[in-house]
Amino acid sequence: MIIRNVRVFDGINDATQDNADVLIEGTHIVAVSSSPVAGDASDGVIEIDGKGRFLMPGLSDAHVHLMGNANTMVDFLQGPTGSLYGNTIAEAKRMLLRGFTTVRDMGGDTAPIKGLIDRGTFEGPRIFPSQAMISQTSGHADFSFVYDVPEEFGGKPARTEDIHFTRIADGVPRVLAAVREQLRQGASQIKLTLGGGAASMYDPLATLQYTPDEITAAVEAASDYGTYVATHVYTPAGISRAIDAGVRSIEHGHLADEATIRRIGETETWLSMQPFAEDDHHYPDPVRAGKNAEICHGTEQVYEWAKQYGVKTAWGTDLLLEPQSAARQSVMAARLSEFYSNVDALKMLTSGNAALFELAGERNTYRGGKIGVLAEGAWADVILVEGDPIADLSLIADPDVNFKLIVKNGQVVKNTL
């Protein structure tokens, strides 16, 4: 495939390359040329005239819940298991058509879906699965009912554990088993919940979850497999406990103070943030709505400190349990322009997130090419945009209209030229 006459943003540099031709062979980009690339339609070459449009790497999301995006809490607790997976596969295709060619899934049984997508059975993004979110009893990922007896005392696992969305593990031996279970099931990295959250029922935001010994055990078990632990946590105390134990990625962090953000930068820990607005999630319960508001109010200040202290910052959405809101993913990506320059936002959405994904080491099954860049040797994941996102990032908020061509793994998944 040759995509001709395009303005190339490579995901790394501020400057674009005008009047370029991009040659794709199989699943990879093999040339980005300022001179016309030779091609012959009789040899099966597909030629696409970009007519000067903006060509960029596929977008990525560092914190999705594909299964959570596609299903409600009622679906999780009462729905047929087959419907859960069917809804997830359908959402994976919708996500790809929004231009997200790679995602890091932070809780849900997505390794089987990743396998089906990678084999070409279904369409969807590349997936870095975490498998089940690991939580303590009464922690952020405890979706059992308040009257349920914990498994530690002879009770049964909650429905969300049966479908591998969550795993409750208390004490070092069970945490080790839970981490190893997710790795056995195909996790690229491990997700622990170390503090309260807006979506959860039993844990105020200020709670500290998991002891240092439990967190360290999880980090060591993940490290033995060549990968890392990412942790849901908002507060300074929780973030400090995570860093002390060797956690590599802080998910959220919206309630951190300046000293904590400085320490994140000094330790070269990743901060995987989401530019939350209060209406991204809808909580009829006033307690959870209050927690959501508190989280959202910390966003702008944390971004400012992250820039000030050179923190490695990734971008994600964390939309969950509201399928009708899944398309806000694109709106939240465009919202990065409120905190960063447009070009820096585009870098974060492409090569920046990809650098975090690479921490998975040999658990990264996409090591055969670079993700998030438009360059020789990279995976052929590209988007042709109508207009210039460097001048107006809001263009990516409406992919149906503005993304004219989407190519993933060398295959055209959308073409409205």
mmCIF file of N, CA and C in Angstrom, residues 14 21 46 86 88 98 130 132 149 158 160 168 177 187 208 248 257 263 276 282 293 339 355 371 388:
data_model
loop_
_atom_site.group_PDB
_atom_site.id
_atom_site.type_symbol
_atom_site.label_atom_id
_atom_site.label_comp_id
_atom_site.label_asym_id
_atom_site.label_seq_id
_atom_site.Cartn_x
_atom_site.Cartn_y
_atom_site.Cartn_z
ATOM 1 N N ASP A 14 8.082 17.657 16.615
ATOM 2 C CA ASP A 14 7.098 18.730 16.470
ATOM 3 C C ASP A 14 6.806 19.020 15.003
ATOM 4 N N ASP A 21 5.283 10.390 0.760
ATOM 5 C CA ASP A 21 4.664 9.120 0.427
ATOM 6 C C ASP A 21 5.030 8.117 1.520
ATOM 7 N N ILE A 46 -1.874 -1.135 -3.642
ATOM 8 C CA ILE A 46 -3.001 -0.235 -3.397
ATOM 9 C C ILE A 46 -2.443 1.174 -3.242
ATOM 10 N N GLY A 86 -19.469 -10.816 24.041
ATOM 11 C CA GLY A 86 -19.972 -10.288 22.777
ATOM 12 C C GLY A 86 -20.001 -8.770 22.774
ATOM 13 N N THR A 88 -18.118 -6.865 24.531
ATOM 14 C CA THR A 88 -16.731 -6.397 24.558
ATOM 15 C C THR A 88 -16.109 -6.432 23.168
ATOM 16 N N ARG A 98 -12.741 4.568 16.220
ATOM 17 C CA ARG A 98 -12.456 5.901 16.778
ATOM 18 C C ARG A 98 -10.977 6.250 16.613
ATOM 19 N N SER A 130 -4.318 -6.521 31.414
ATOM 20 C CA SER A 130 -3.911 -6.720 32.808
ATOM 21 C C SER A 130 -4.644 -7.896 33.435
ATOM 22 N N ALA A 132 -7.574 -9.592 35.538
ATOM 23 C CA ALA A 132 -8.391 -9.131 36.665
ATOM 24 C C ALA A 132 -7.674 -8.067 37.494
ATOM 25 N N VAL A 149 -20.063 -13.199 52.631
ATOM 26 C CA VAL A 149 -18.954 -13.622 53.481
ATOM 27 C C VAL A 149 -17.676 -13.646 52.642
ATOM 28 N N ALA A 158 -17.148 -13.392 44.399
ATOM 29 C CA ALA A 158 -18.193 -12.598 43.767
ATOM 30 C C ALA A 158 -18.279 -12.937 42.285
ATOM 31 N N THR A 160 -18.006 -11.006 39.806
ATOM 32 C CA THR A 160 -16.959 -10.345 39.026
ATOM 33 C C THR A 160 -15.646 -11.117 39.074
ATOM 34 N N ILE A 168 -10.092 -10.829 44.438
ATOM 35 C CA ILE A 168 -9.845 -10.421 45.829
ATOM 36 C C ILE A 168 -8.745 -11.318 46.390
ATOM 37 N N ALA A 177 -0.394 -15.511 44.570
ATOM 38 C CA ALA A 177 -1.180 -16.406 43.728
ATOM 39 C C ALA A 177 -2.006 -15.611 42.714
ATOM 40 N N ALA A 187 -1.701 -11.863 31.105
ATOM 41 C CA ALA A 187 -1.525 -10.446 31.427
ATOM 42 C C ALA A 187 -0.188 -9.931 30.922
ATOM 43 N N LEU A 208 -5.939 3.660 52.672
ATOM 44 C CA LEU A 208 -4.733 2.974 52.199
ATOM 45 C C LEU A 208 -5.069 1.501 52.067
ATOM 46 N N ARG A 248 5.717 0.725 39.099
ATOM 47 C CA ARG A 248 6.273 1.494 37.987
ATOM 48 C C ARG A 248 5.281 2.495 37.386
ATOM 49 N N ASP A 257 -0.071 15.743 46.135
ATOM 50 C CA ASP A 257 0.451 17.083 46.418
ATOM 51 C C ASP A 257 1.748 17.294 45.630
ATOM 52 N N ARG A 263 8.383 13.604 43.584
ATOM 53 C CA ARG A 263 8.991 12.304 43.821
ATOM 54 C C ARG A 263 8.697 11.332 42.682
ATOM 55 N N PHE A 276 -10.098 14.023 33.686
ATOM 56 C CA PHE A 276 -11.500 13.832 34.050
ATOM 57 C C PHE A 276 -12.264 15.151 34.122
ATOM 58 N N HIS A 282 -21.386 9.194 35.674
ATOM 59 C CA HIS A 282 -22.663 9.601 36.271
ATOM 60 C C HIS A 282 -22.942 8.714 37.486
ATOM 61 N N ALA A 293 -16.312 14.303 42.153
ATOM 62 C CA ALA A 293 -16.045 15.745 42.066
ATOM 63 C C ALA A 293 -14.683 16.082 42.666
ATOM 64 N N PHE A 339 -4.497 21.256 28.758
ATOM 65 C CA PHE A 339 -3.381 21.134 29.698
ATOM 66 C C PHE A 339 -2.015 21.109 29.006
ATOM 67 N N ALA A 355 5.662 4.252 25.032
ATOM 68 C CA ALA A 355 6.845 4.053 25.878
ATOM 69 C C ALA A 355 6.464 3.384 27.195
ATOM 70 N N ILE A 371 5.328 0.795 18.159
ATOM 71 C CA ILE A 371 3.952 1.292 18.278
ATOM 72 C C ILE A 371 4.000 2.794 18.522
ATOM 73 N N ASP A 388 -5.988 19.753 10.441
ATOM 74 C CA ASP A 388 -4.691 19.729 11.106
ATOM 75 C C ASP A 388 -4.875 19.663 12.627
#
